[in-house]
mmCIF file of C-alpha atoms in Angstrom:
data_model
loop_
_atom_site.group_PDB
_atom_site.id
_atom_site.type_symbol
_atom_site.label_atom_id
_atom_site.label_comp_id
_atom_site.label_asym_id
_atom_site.label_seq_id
_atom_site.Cartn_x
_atom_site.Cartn_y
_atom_site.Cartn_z
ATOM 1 C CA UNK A 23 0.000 0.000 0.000
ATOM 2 C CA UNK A 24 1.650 3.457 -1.547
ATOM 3 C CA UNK A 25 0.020 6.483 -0.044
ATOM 4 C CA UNK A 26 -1.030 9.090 -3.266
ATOM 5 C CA UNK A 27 1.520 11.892 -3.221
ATOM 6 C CA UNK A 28 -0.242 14.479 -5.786
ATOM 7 C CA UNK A 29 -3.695 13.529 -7.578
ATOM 8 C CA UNK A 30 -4.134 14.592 -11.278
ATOM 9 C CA UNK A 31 -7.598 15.504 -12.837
ATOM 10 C CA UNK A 32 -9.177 16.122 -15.805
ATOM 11 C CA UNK A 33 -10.822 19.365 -16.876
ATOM 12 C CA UNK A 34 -13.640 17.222 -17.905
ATOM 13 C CA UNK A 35 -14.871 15.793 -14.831
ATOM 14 C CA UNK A 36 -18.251 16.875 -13.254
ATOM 15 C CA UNK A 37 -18.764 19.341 -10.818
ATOM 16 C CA UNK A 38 -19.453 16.548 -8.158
ATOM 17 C CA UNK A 39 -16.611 14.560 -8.697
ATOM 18 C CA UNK A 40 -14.533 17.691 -8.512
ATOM 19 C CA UNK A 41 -15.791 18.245 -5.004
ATOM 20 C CA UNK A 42 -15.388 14.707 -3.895
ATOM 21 C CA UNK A 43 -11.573 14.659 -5.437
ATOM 22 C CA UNK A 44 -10.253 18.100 -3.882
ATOM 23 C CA UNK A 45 -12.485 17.022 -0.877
ATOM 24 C CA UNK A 46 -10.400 13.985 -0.106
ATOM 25 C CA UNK A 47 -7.473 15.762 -1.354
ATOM 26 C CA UNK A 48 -7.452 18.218 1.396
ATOM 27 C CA UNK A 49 -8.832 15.645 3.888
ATOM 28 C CA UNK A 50 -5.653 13.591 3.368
ATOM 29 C CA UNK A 51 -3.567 16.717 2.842
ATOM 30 C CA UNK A 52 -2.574 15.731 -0.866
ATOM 31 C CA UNK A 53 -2.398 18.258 -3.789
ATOM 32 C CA UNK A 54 -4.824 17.754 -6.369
ATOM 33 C CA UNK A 55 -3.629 19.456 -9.986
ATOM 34 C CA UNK A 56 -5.720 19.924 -12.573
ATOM 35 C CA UNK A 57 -4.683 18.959 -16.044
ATOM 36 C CA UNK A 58 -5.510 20.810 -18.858
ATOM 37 C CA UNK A 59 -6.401 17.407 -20.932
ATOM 38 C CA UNK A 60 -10.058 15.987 -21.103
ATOM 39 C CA UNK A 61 -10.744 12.313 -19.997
ATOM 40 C CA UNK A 62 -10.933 12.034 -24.402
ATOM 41 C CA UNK A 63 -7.348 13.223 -24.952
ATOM 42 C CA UNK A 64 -5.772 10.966 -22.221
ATOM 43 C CA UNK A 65 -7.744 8.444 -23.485
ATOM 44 C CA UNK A 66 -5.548 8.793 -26.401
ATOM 45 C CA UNK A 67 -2.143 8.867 -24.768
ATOM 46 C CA UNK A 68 -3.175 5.866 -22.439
ATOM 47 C CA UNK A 69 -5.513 3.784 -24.391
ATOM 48 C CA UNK A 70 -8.247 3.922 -21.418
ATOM 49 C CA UNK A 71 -10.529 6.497 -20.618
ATOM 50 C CA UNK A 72 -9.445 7.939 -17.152
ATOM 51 C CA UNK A 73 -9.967 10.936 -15.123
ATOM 52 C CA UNK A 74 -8.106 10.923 -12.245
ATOM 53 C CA UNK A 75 -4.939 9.374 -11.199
ATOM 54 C CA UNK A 76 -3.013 9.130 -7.669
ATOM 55 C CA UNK A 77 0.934 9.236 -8.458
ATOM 56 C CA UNK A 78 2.742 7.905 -5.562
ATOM 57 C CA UNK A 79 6.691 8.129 -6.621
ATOM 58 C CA UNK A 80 8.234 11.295 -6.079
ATOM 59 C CA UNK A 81 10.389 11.946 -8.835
ATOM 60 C CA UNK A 82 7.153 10.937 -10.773
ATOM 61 C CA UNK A 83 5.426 13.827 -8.877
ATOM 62 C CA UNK A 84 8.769 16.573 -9.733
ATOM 63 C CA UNK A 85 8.612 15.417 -13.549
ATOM 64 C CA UNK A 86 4.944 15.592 -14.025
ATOM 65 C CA UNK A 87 4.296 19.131 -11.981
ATOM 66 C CA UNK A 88 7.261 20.441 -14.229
ATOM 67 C CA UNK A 89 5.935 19.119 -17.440
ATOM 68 C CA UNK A 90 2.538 20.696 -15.985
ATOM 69 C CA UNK A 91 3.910 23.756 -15.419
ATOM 70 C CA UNK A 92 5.178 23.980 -18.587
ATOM 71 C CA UNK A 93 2.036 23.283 -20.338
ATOM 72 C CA UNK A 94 0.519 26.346 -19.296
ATOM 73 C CA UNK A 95 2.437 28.871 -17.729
ATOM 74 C CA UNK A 96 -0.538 31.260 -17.865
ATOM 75 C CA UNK A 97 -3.132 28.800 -16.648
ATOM 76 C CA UNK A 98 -3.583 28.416 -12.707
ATOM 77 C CA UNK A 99 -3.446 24.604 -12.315
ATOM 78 C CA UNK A 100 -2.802 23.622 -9.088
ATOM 79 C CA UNK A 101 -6.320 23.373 -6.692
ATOM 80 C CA UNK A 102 -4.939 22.271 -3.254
ATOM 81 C CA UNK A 103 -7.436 21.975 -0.188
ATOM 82 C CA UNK A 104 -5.290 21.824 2.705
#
């Protein structure tokens, strides 16, 4: 059992499962990101429709909030509820 380091989601998702994610997220004190890719477009890249994912390896975590950031500079991303 891995504890979830940073949760991704979808821009996609509905409003409820929004709540529930960044609910949890601050509940367990772990960041939830938004990614500016619908549940369609990783769908895609991963061959499965998903919209949120739990990445528990650190240097994971560094790589992907860098890539993030990179994405969209201009874009607020990050949604924490601690």
């Amino acid at each position: 059992n891995r504890l979830a380091l940073l949760i991704l989601y979808t821009e996609d998702l509905s409003d409820k499962t929004k709540k529930e994610i960044l609910f949890l997220a601050g509940k367990y004190q772990i960041e939830a990101v938004l990614v500016p890719l619908t549940m369609d477009q990783v769908a895609q890249m991963l061959r499965k429709k998903i919209g949120v994912f739990a990445v528990t390896d650190q240097g994971f975590v560094t790589m992907l909030k860098k890539s993030l950031a990179n994405l969209s500079d201009d874009q607020p991303q990050s949604e924490q509820s601690n």
